[in-house]
mmCIF file of C-alpha atoms in Angstrom:
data_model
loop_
_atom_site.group_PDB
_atom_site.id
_atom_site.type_symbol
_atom_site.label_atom_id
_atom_site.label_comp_id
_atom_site.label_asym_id
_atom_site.label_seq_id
_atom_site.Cartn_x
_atom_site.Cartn_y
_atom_site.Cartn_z
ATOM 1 C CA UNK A 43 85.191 218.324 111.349
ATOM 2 C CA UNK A 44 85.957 221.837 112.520
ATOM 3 C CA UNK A 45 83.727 224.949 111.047
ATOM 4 C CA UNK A 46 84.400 228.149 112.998
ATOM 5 C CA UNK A 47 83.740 231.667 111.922
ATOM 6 C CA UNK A 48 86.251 233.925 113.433
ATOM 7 C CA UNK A 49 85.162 237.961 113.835
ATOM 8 C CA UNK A 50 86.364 241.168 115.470
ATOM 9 C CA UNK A 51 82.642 241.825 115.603
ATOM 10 C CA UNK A 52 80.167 240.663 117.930
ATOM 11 C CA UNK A 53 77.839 238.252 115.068
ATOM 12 C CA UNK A 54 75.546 235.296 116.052
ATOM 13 C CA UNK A 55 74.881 231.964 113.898
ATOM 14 C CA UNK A 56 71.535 231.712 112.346
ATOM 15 C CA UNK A 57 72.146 228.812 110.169
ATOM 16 C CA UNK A 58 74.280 226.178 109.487
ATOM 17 C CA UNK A 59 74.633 223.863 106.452
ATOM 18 C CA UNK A 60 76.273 220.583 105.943
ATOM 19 C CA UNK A 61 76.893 219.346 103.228
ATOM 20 C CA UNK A 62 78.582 215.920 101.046
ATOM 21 C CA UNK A 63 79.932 216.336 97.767
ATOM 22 C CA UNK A 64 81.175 212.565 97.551
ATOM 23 C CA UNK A 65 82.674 212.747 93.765
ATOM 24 C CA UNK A 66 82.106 213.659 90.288
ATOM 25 C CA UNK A 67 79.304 211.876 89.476
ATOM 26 C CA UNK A 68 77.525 211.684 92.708
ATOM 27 C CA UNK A 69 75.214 214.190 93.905
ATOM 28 C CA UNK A 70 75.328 216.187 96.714
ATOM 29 C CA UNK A 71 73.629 215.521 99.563
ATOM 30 C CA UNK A 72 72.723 217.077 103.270
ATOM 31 C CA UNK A 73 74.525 215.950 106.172
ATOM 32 C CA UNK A 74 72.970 218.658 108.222
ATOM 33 C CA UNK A 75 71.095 222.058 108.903
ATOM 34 C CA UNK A 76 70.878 224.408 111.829
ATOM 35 C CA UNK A 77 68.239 226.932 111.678
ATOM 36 C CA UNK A 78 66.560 228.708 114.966
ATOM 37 C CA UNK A 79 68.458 226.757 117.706
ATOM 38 C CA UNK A 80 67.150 223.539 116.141
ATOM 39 C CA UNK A 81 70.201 220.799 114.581
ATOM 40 C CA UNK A 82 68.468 218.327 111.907
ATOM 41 C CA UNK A 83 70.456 215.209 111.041
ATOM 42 C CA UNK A 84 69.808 214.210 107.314
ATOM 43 C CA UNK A 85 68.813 210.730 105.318
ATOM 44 C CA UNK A 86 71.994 207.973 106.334
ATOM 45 C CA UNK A 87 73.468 210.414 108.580
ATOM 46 C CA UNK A 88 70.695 210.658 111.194
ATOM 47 C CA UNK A 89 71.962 208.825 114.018
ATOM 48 C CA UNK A 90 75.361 209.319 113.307
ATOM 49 C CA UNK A 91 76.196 213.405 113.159
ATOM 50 C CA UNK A 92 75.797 215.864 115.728
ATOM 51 C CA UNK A 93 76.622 219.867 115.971
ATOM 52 C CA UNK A 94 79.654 219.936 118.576
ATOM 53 C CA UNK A 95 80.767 223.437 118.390
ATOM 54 C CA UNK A 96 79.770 225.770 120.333
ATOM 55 C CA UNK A 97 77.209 228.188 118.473
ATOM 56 C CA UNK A 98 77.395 230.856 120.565
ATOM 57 C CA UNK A 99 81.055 231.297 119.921
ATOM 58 C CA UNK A 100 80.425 231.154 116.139
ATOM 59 C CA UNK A 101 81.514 227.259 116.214
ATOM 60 C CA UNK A 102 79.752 224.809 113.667
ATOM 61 C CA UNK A 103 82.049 222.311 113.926
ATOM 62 C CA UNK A 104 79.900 218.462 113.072
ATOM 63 C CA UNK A 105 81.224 215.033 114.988
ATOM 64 C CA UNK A 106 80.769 212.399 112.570
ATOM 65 C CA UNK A 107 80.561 208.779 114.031
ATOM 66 C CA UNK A 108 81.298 205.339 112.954
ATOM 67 C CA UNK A 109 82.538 206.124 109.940
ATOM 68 C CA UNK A 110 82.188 204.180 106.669
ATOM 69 C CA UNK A 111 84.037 204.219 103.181
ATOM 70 C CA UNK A 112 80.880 205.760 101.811
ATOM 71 C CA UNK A 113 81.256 208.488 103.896
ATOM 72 C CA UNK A 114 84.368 209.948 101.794
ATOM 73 C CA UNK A 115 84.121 212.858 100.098
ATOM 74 C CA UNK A 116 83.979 216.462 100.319
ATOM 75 C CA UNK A 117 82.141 217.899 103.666
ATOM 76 C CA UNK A 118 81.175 221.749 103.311
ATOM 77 C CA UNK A 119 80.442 223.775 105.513
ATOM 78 C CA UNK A 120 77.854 227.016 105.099
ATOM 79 C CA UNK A 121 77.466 229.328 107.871
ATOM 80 C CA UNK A 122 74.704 232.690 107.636
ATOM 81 C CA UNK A 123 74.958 235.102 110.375
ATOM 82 C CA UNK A 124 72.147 237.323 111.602
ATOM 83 C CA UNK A 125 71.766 240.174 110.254
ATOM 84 C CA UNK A 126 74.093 239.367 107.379
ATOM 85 C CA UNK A 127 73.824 238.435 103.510
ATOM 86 C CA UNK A 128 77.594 237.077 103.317
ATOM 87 C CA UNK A 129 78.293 233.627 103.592
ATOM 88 C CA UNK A 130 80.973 231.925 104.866
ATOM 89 C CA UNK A 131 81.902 228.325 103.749
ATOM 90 C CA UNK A 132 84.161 226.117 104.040
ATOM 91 C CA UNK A 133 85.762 222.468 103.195
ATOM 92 C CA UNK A 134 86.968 219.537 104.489
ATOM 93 C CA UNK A 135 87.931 216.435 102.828
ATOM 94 C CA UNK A 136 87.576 213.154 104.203
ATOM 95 C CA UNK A 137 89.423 209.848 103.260
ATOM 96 C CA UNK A 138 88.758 206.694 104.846
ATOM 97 C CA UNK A 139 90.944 204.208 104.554
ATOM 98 C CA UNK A 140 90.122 200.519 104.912
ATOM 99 C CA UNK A 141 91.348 198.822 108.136
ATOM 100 C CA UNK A 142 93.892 196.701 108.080
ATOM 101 C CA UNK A 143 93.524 192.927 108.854
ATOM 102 C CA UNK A 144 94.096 191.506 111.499
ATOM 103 C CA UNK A 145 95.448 188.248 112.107
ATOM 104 C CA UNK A 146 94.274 186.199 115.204
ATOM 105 C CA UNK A 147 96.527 183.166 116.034
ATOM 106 C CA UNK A 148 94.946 180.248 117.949
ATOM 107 C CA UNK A 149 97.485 177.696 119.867
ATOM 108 C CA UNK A 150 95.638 174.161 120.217
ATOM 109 C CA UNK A 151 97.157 171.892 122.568
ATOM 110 C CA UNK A 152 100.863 172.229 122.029
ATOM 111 C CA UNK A 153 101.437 171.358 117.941
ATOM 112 C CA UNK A 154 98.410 172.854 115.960
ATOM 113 C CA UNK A 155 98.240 176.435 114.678
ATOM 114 C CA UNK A 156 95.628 177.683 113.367
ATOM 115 C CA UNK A 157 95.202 181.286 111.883
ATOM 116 C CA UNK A 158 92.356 183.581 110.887
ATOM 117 C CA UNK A 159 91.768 186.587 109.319
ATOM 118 C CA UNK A 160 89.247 189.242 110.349
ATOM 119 C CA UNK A 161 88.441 192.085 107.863
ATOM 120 C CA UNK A 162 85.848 195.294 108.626
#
């Protein structure tokens, strides 16, 4: 999920946010936090997030791996420069779909068919 503060000015991170806002009645909940060169994965997301943008080019962007239909929501994004009191944010919404099933066909000896379905 991309997160990339663009400036004319020459501005370095000093914290990042990540954020889930999975629906109305759900609270929020940390995904992530950058603060003094350090990245801190949060609660569920712990083994699965990491910071893959490049900081020093003002890039926050988070990989988020093996997704699951929890995971929907709303993603935001917070970063603080040094030096500054602004804030820049921003949002990206994530929809997981379920997987289609897949059939597996099984041919046993020459006259029998048998069929399965695998869901994830």
């Amino acid at each position: 999920m991309g997160c990339v503060f663009q400036s004319t000015e020459d501005k370095c991170i000093f914290k990042i946010d990540w954020t889930l806002s999975p629906g109305e009645h759900a609270k929020d909940e940390y995904v992530l936090y950058y603060y003094s060169n350090l990245s801190v994965p949060i609660g569920r997301f712990q083994n699965r997030v990491h910071l893959m943008g490049d900081i020093l080019c003002n890039d926050g962007s988070l990989l988020l791996q093996d997704v699951q239909e929890a995971d929907q929501g709303t993603y935001i994004c917070e970063i603080r420069l040094k030096g500054e009191s602004q804030v820049f944010k921003k949002a990206v919404v994530l929809h997981v779909l379920p997987e289609e099933p897949k059939e597996l066909m099984v041919h046993v000896g020459g006259l029998i068919q048998m069929g399965c379905v695998f869901q994830s």
